[in-house]
Short mmCIF file of C-alpha atoms and ligand atoms in Angstrom, two decimals:
data_model
loop_
_atom_site.label_atom_id
_atom_site.label_comp_id
_atom_site.label_asym_id
_atom_site.label_seq_id
_atom_site.Cartn_x
_atom_site.Cartn_y
_atom_site.Cartn_z
CA MET A 1 -2.06 33.22 12.53
CA SER A 2 -4.63 30.58 11.82
CA ARG A 3 -4.20 28.00 14.68
CA PHE A 4 -6.75 26.32 16.53
CA LEU A 5 -4.61 25.63 19.72
CA PRO A 6 -5.56 26.44 23.33
CA PRO A 7 -3.76 29.64 24.46
CA LEU A 8 -0.44 29.07 26.18
CA VAL A 9 -0.22 28.95 30.00
CA PRO A 10 3.13 30.16 31.70
CA ARG A 11 3.46 27.91 34.72
CA LYS A 12 5.65 28.27 37.68
CA VAL A 13 7.67 25.26 38.94
CA ALA A 14 9.46 24.43 42.17
CA PHE A 15 11.86 21.48 42.47
CA ASP A 16 13.61 20.06 45.43
CA TRP A 17 17.03 18.57 44.33
CA SER A 18 18.22 17.47 47.74
CA ASP A 19 17.75 13.71 47.01
CA THR A 20 18.78 13.42 43.46
CA PRO A 21 21.88 11.42 42.53
CA LEU A 22 24.27 12.24 39.76
CA GLU A 23 23.68 8.77 38.09
CA TRP A 24 19.75 9.71 38.05
CA ILE A 25 19.12 6.63 35.89
CA PRO A 26 20.47 3.83 38.12
CA GLY A 27 23.42 1.74 36.41
CA GLN A 28 23.32 4.11 33.59
CA PRO A 29 26.25 6.69 33.94
CA PHE A 30 26.77 7.49 30.37
CA ALA A 31 22.84 8.24 29.75
CA SER A 32 22.68 10.12 32.86
CA HIS A 33 25.65 12.56 32.15
CA PHE A 34 24.41 12.96 28.52
CA ILE A 35 20.91 13.87 29.58
CA ASN A 36 22.42 16.17 32.38
CA GLU A 37 24.21 18.28 29.86
CA ILE A 38 20.79 19.44 28.84
CA ASN A 39 20.74 21.52 32.01
CA LEU A 40 23.87 23.51 30.81
CA LEU A 41 23.06 23.62 27.12
CA LEU A 42 19.66 25.30 27.50
CA PRO A 43 19.61 28.26 29.71
CA ALA A 44 22.02 30.51 27.68
CA GLY A 45 19.87 29.71 24.50
CA GLU A 46 16.51 30.22 26.15
CA PHE A 47 17.39 33.64 27.72
CA TRP A 48 18.59 34.72 24.12
CA PHE A 49 15.10 33.49 22.79
CA CYS A 50 13.51 35.86 25.01
CA ARG A 51 15.87 38.98 24.29
CA VAL A 52 15.42 38.27 20.53
CA PHE A 53 11.44 37.94 20.81
CA ASN A 54 11.39 40.97 22.92
CA GLN A 55 12.84 42.97 20.10
CA ALA A 56 10.45 41.45 17.60
CA LEU A 57 7.39 42.36 19.77
CA PRO A 58 6.99 45.77 18.35
CA LEU A 59 7.00 44.37 14.80
CA ILE A 60 3.91 42.18 15.42
CA THR A 61 0.70 43.35 13.71
CA ASP A 62 -1.49 40.40 14.87
CA ASP A 63 -2.83 40.64 18.61
CA ALA A 64 -3.14 36.88 19.02
CA LEU A 65 0.44 36.16 17.96
CA ARG A 66 1.76 38.91 20.19
CA SER A 67 0.10 37.40 23.13
CA GLU A 68 1.26 33.85 22.30
CA VAL A 69 4.96 35.38 21.86
CA LYS A 70 4.63 36.93 25.38
CA ALA A 71 3.58 33.60 26.93
CA PHE A 72 6.31 31.90 25.08
CA MET A 73 8.91 34.21 26.52
CA ARG A 74 7.40 33.70 29.97
CA GLN A 75 7.79 29.84 29.56
CA GLU A 76 11.19 29.93 28.10
CA SER A 77 12.62 32.17 30.95
CA MET A 78 11.03 29.70 33.43
CA HIS A 79 12.90 26.94 31.61
CA ALA A 80 15.91 28.71 31.57
CA ARG A 81 15.68 29.44 35.37
CA ALA A 82 14.63 26.04 36.37
CA HIS A 83 17.72 24.27 34.40
CA ALA A 84 20.06 26.86 36.00
CA GLY A 85 18.51 26.10 39.35
CA ALA A 86 19.32 22.37 38.54
CA THR A 87 22.95 23.11 37.75
CA GLU A 88 23.47 25.35 41.05
CA SER A 89 21.56 23.00 43.47
CA TYR A 90 22.10 19.60 41.86
CA LEU A 91 25.18 19.52 39.56
CA HIS A 92 27.42 21.77 41.79
CA ALA A 93 26.37 20.02 44.95
CA HIS A 94 27.94 17.01 43.25
CA GLY A 95 31.21 18.90 42.62
CA ILE A 96 30.58 19.07 38.95
CA GLU A 97 32.37 21.80 37.08
CA THR A 98 30.13 23.48 34.64
CA GLU A 99 31.73 26.76 33.77
CA SER A 100 33.67 25.66 30.79
CA ASN A 101 30.35 24.45 29.04
CA THR A 102 28.16 27.46 29.92
CA ARG A 103 31.09 29.87 28.87
CA LEU A 104 30.93 28.36 25.39
CA GLU A 105 27.37 28.63 25.10
CA ASP A 106 27.25 32.41 26.61
CA GLN A 107 29.82 33.31 23.94
CA LEU A 108 27.99 31.82 21.08
CA PHE A 109 24.33 33.58 22.00
CA GLU A 110 26.16 36.64 23.31
CA LYS A 111 28.82 37.58 21.03
CA LEU A 112 28.12 35.68 17.79
CA LEU A 113 24.24 35.99 17.85
CA GLY A 114 24.02 39.13 19.80
CA ASP A 115 22.59 42.47 18.75
CA GLN A 116 25.91 43.24 17.52
CA PRO A 117 27.42 40.37 15.72
CA MET A 118 31.21 40.16 16.23
CA GLY A 119 30.99 43.95 17.25
CA PHE A 120 29.15 45.28 14.25
CA THR A 121 26.47 47.74 14.90
CA LEU A 122 23.49 47.18 12.66
CA LYS A 123 20.90 49.78 11.86
CA GLY A 124 17.67 49.92 9.41
CA ARG A 125 17.12 46.97 7.18
CA PRO A 126 20.41 45.12 8.03
CA ALA A 127 19.15 45.15 11.88
CA ARG A 128 15.70 43.87 10.94
CA GLN A 129 17.15 41.07 8.66
CA TRP A 130 19.40 40.13 11.41
CA LEU A 131 16.50 39.87 13.76
CA VAL A 132 14.39 37.82 11.29
CA PHE A 133 17.56 35.50 10.80
CA ARG A 134 17.90 35.12 14.42
CA VAL A 135 13.94 34.22 14.94
CA GLY A 136 14.67 31.60 12.00
CA ILE A 137 17.37 30.05 14.12
CA ILE A 138 14.89 29.86 16.99
CA ALA A 139 12.12 28.37 14.91
CA ALA A 140 14.76 25.52 13.73
CA ILE A 141 16.04 25.10 17.38
CA GLU A 142 12.06 24.87 18.61
CA HIS A 143 11.67 22.12 16.19
CA MET A 144 14.50 20.21 17.68
CA THR A 145 13.19 20.96 21.23
CA CYS A 146 9.79 19.73 20.15
CA VAL A 147 10.99 16.45 18.76
CA LEU A 148 13.02 15.92 22.11
CA GLY A 149 9.96 16.86 24.17
CA ASN A 150 7.91 14.06 22.56
CA TYR A 151 10.67 11.72 23.12
CA ILE A 152 10.94 12.72 26.86
CA ILE A 153 7.02 12.55 27.58
CA ARG A 154 6.79 9.31 25.81
CA ASN A 155 9.89 7.58 27.28
CA ARG A 156 8.92 4.79 29.74
CA GLN A 157 12.29 3.01 30.11
CA TRP A 158 13.91 5.65 32.44
CA ASP A 159 10.76 5.29 34.82
CA GLU A 160 11.12 1.30 34.71
CA ALA A 161 14.76 1.65 35.74
CA GLY A 162 13.81 3.49 38.76
CA ALA A 163 15.14 7.04 37.52
CA ASP A 164 14.87 9.93 39.75
CA PRO A 165 11.33 11.59 39.80
CA THR A 166 12.53 15.03 40.41
CA LEU A 167 14.69 15.12 37.13
CA LEU A 168 12.25 13.26 35.37
CA ASP A 169 9.69 15.89 36.23
CA LEU A 170 12.07 18.66 34.99
CA LEU A 171 12.48 17.01 31.66
CA ARG A 172 8.82 16.23 31.22
CA TRP A 173 7.45 19.40 32.23
CA HIS A 174 10.05 21.29 29.95
CA GLY A 175 9.33 18.76 27.07
CA ALA A 176 5.70 19.10 27.51
CA GLU A 177 5.73 23.02 27.29
CA GLU A 178 8.13 22.50 24.21
CA VAL A 179 5.28 20.39 22.55
CA GLU A 180 2.61 22.88 23.79
CA HIS A 181 4.33 25.98 22.24
CA ARG A 182 5.94 24.35 19.32
CA CYS A 183 4.09 26.77 16.82
CA VAL A 184 5.09 30.06 18.18
CA ALA A 185 8.51 30.60 16.89
CA PHE A 186 7.68 29.22 13.43
CA ASP A 187 4.56 31.44 13.13
CA LEU A 188 6.48 34.42 14.29
CA TYR A 189 9.36 33.97 11.55
CA ARG A 190 6.45 33.69 8.96
CA HIS A 191 4.92 36.73 10.30
CA LEU A 192 8.16 38.56 9.93
CA GLY A 193 8.62 37.60 6.32
CA GLY A 194 10.87 34.64 6.89
CA GLY A 195 10.83 32.50 3.81
CA TYR A 196 11.71 29.03 2.69
CA PRO A 197 15.27 29.28 1.44
CA SER A 198 16.66 30.84 4.60
CA ARG A 199 14.89 28.59 6.86
CA TYR A 200 16.33 25.64 4.74
CA TYR A 201 19.96 26.84 4.91
CA LEU A 202 19.74 28.14 8.61
CA ALA A 203 18.37 24.85 9.78
CA SER A 204 21.32 23.00 8.00
CA ILE A 205 23.78 24.97 10.06
CA VAL A 206 22.03 25.05 13.28
CA MET A 207 21.08 21.42 13.79
CA PRO A 208 24.69 20.27 13.59
CA ILE A 209 26.09 22.75 15.88
CA ILE A 210 23.56 21.97 18.56
CA PHE A 211 24.24 18.18 18.14
CA GLY A 212 27.88 19.14 18.54
CA LEU A 213 27.53 21.20 21.46
CA TRP A 214 25.33 18.55 23.43
CA VAL A 215 28.12 15.96 22.78
CA HIS A 216 30.95 18.36 23.60
CA GLY A 217 29.03 19.22 26.88
CA ALA A 218 28.26 15.70 27.68
CA ALA A 219 32.06 14.65 27.22
CA HIS A 220 33.08 17.41 29.51
CA LEU A 221 30.74 16.07 32.33
CA MET A 222 31.90 12.48 31.63
CA LYS A 223 35.56 13.50 31.93
CA GLN A 224 34.69 14.39 35.50
CA ASP A 225 33.62 10.76 36.19
CA PRO A 226 36.53 8.44 37.17
CA ARG A 227 34.76 5.67 35.33
CA PHE A 228 35.22 7.13 32.17
CA ALA A 229 38.86 8.66 32.73
CA ASP A 230 40.64 6.01 30.32
CA LYS A 231 38.13 6.77 27.73
CA LYS A 232 39.05 10.55 27.44
CA PRO A 233 35.61 11.49 26.37
CA SER A 234 35.65 14.21 23.75
CA VAL A 235 33.35 15.29 20.82
CA PHE A 236 36.11 14.47 18.68
CA ARG A 237 36.59 10.85 19.64
CA PRO A 238 34.77 8.15 17.84
CA TRP A 239 34.30 6.32 21.31
CA MET A 240 31.88 9.18 22.22
CA TRP A 241 29.53 8.84 19.31
CA GLY A 242 29.76 4.92 19.32
CA GLN A 243 28.57 4.89 22.93
CA TRP A 244 25.74 7.30 21.99
CA PHE A 245 24.48 4.92 19.22
CA LYS A 246 25.08 1.90 21.81
CA HIS A 247 23.03 3.41 24.44
CA ALA A 248 20.27 4.59 22.00
CA ARG A 249 20.23 1.01 20.76
CA ASP A 250 19.56 -0.15 24.28
CA GLY A 251 16.74 2.37 24.79
CA TRP A 252 18.56 4.70 27.24
CA LEU A 253 18.89 7.56 24.88
CA PRO A 254 17.31 8.92 21.76
CA SER A 255 19.19 7.61 18.68
CA PRO A 256 21.19 10.34 16.52
CA LEU A 257 19.69 8.66 13.42
CA TRP A 258 16.17 8.93 14.71
CA LEU A 259 16.79 12.51 15.68
CA ILE A 260 18.18 13.47 12.29
CA THR A 261 15.20 11.85 10.63
CA LYS A 262 12.89 13.62 12.83
CA GLU A 263 14.65 17.04 11.92
CA LEU A 264 14.17 16.40 8.17
CA SER A 265 10.37 17.40 8.51
CA PHE A 266 11.52 20.87 9.05
CA PHE A 267 12.97 20.92 5.53
CA ASP A 268 9.83 20.17 4.18
CA PRO A 269 8.25 23.27 2.21
CA TRP A 270 4.82 22.54 3.62
CA TYR A 271 6.25 22.19 7.30
CA ASN A 272 3.53 22.75 9.87
CA PRO A 273 4.85 22.46 13.58
CA GLU A 274 1.06 21.85 14.58
CA ASN A 275 1.61 18.08 13.17
CA GLU A 276 4.70 17.73 15.17
CA GLY A 277 3.15 16.75 18.47
CA SER A 278 0.07 16.34 20.37
CA THR A 279 -1.23 19.13 22.55
CA GLU A 280 -3.63 17.07 24.37
CA GLU A 281 -0.69 14.77 25.39
CA ALA A 282 1.49 17.67 26.47
CA LEU A 283 -1.41 19.06 28.70
CA ALA A 284 -2.17 15.69 30.23
CA TYR A 285 1.39 15.84 31.67
CA LEU A 286 1.35 19.35 32.53
CA ASN A 287 -1.76 18.86 34.45
CA ARG A 288 -0.14 16.24 36.82
CA SER A 289 3.33 17.55 36.76
CA PRO A 290 4.68 17.45 40.57
CA ALA A 291 6.69 20.51 40.20
CA ALA A 292 3.78 22.68 38.63
CA LEU A 293 1.41 21.48 41.27
CA ALA A 294 3.94 22.23 44.10
CA ALA A 295 4.36 25.78 42.57
CA ALA A 296 0.65 26.34 42.28
CA ALA A 297 0.07 25.26 45.88
FE1 LIG B 301 12.45 25.77 26.65
FE1 LIG B 302 10.72 26.25 23.47
#
């Protein structure tokens, strides 16, 4: 590892959800539901990151990388707990049913991407290859979360519209830590011998799946909103995708085309996650995040 970045800092956070409305961007129910799905999409994946990285720890021969991986795991488990807390104390308090979304993600990460994929027990070299493959999947997802983290910490339109400060802080604290730890999964993948060809094909599979899960989950949240009842929101309906484009054009969401363009750098053989964000910008937010300051106090 040859990075010149400050060591990662695992931070505790505390959020009070008592005043956060379901339509947390006033006047923007589509964008509010769309971003709220992040609370459901992330925890299963982030706990799975921790389990996979925990298995990789004994294989790491670089002390600096090992301590970064440990700090990464502590950050990711805090992210997962914070979003799961938002689902419990915020979405459920508004009567939102979330289990059908989280069940799908649990099956994906526990069964399909677990230690015994589809029930097969792996030993020796295949077990190591399966571990490196999964670390590569995490590196591809971490590129996506870094892109989204940049979007969220730089977004100003939500603030100008009077968006809920607690939800904004959850998204920005998490987004800033994604930028802060953007190199760890990629460094671990390379350290364990992960190469370019497998990075290329696994990213080609992972990125459409994550976008599909996000839109599918957001559609499920919208189905529960009477204002969208006549639209029958679904990942398979063009209305859903058309609305995503429309809301992106109006500045309420990141554009799907912009996201795809930003994902392309991961396919570059000379990809370097250090170039994908600014640590100074991330730390500037983390040092003033109300949730991080509240927990520290
Ligand atoms: Fe995270
Ligand atoms: Fe992350």
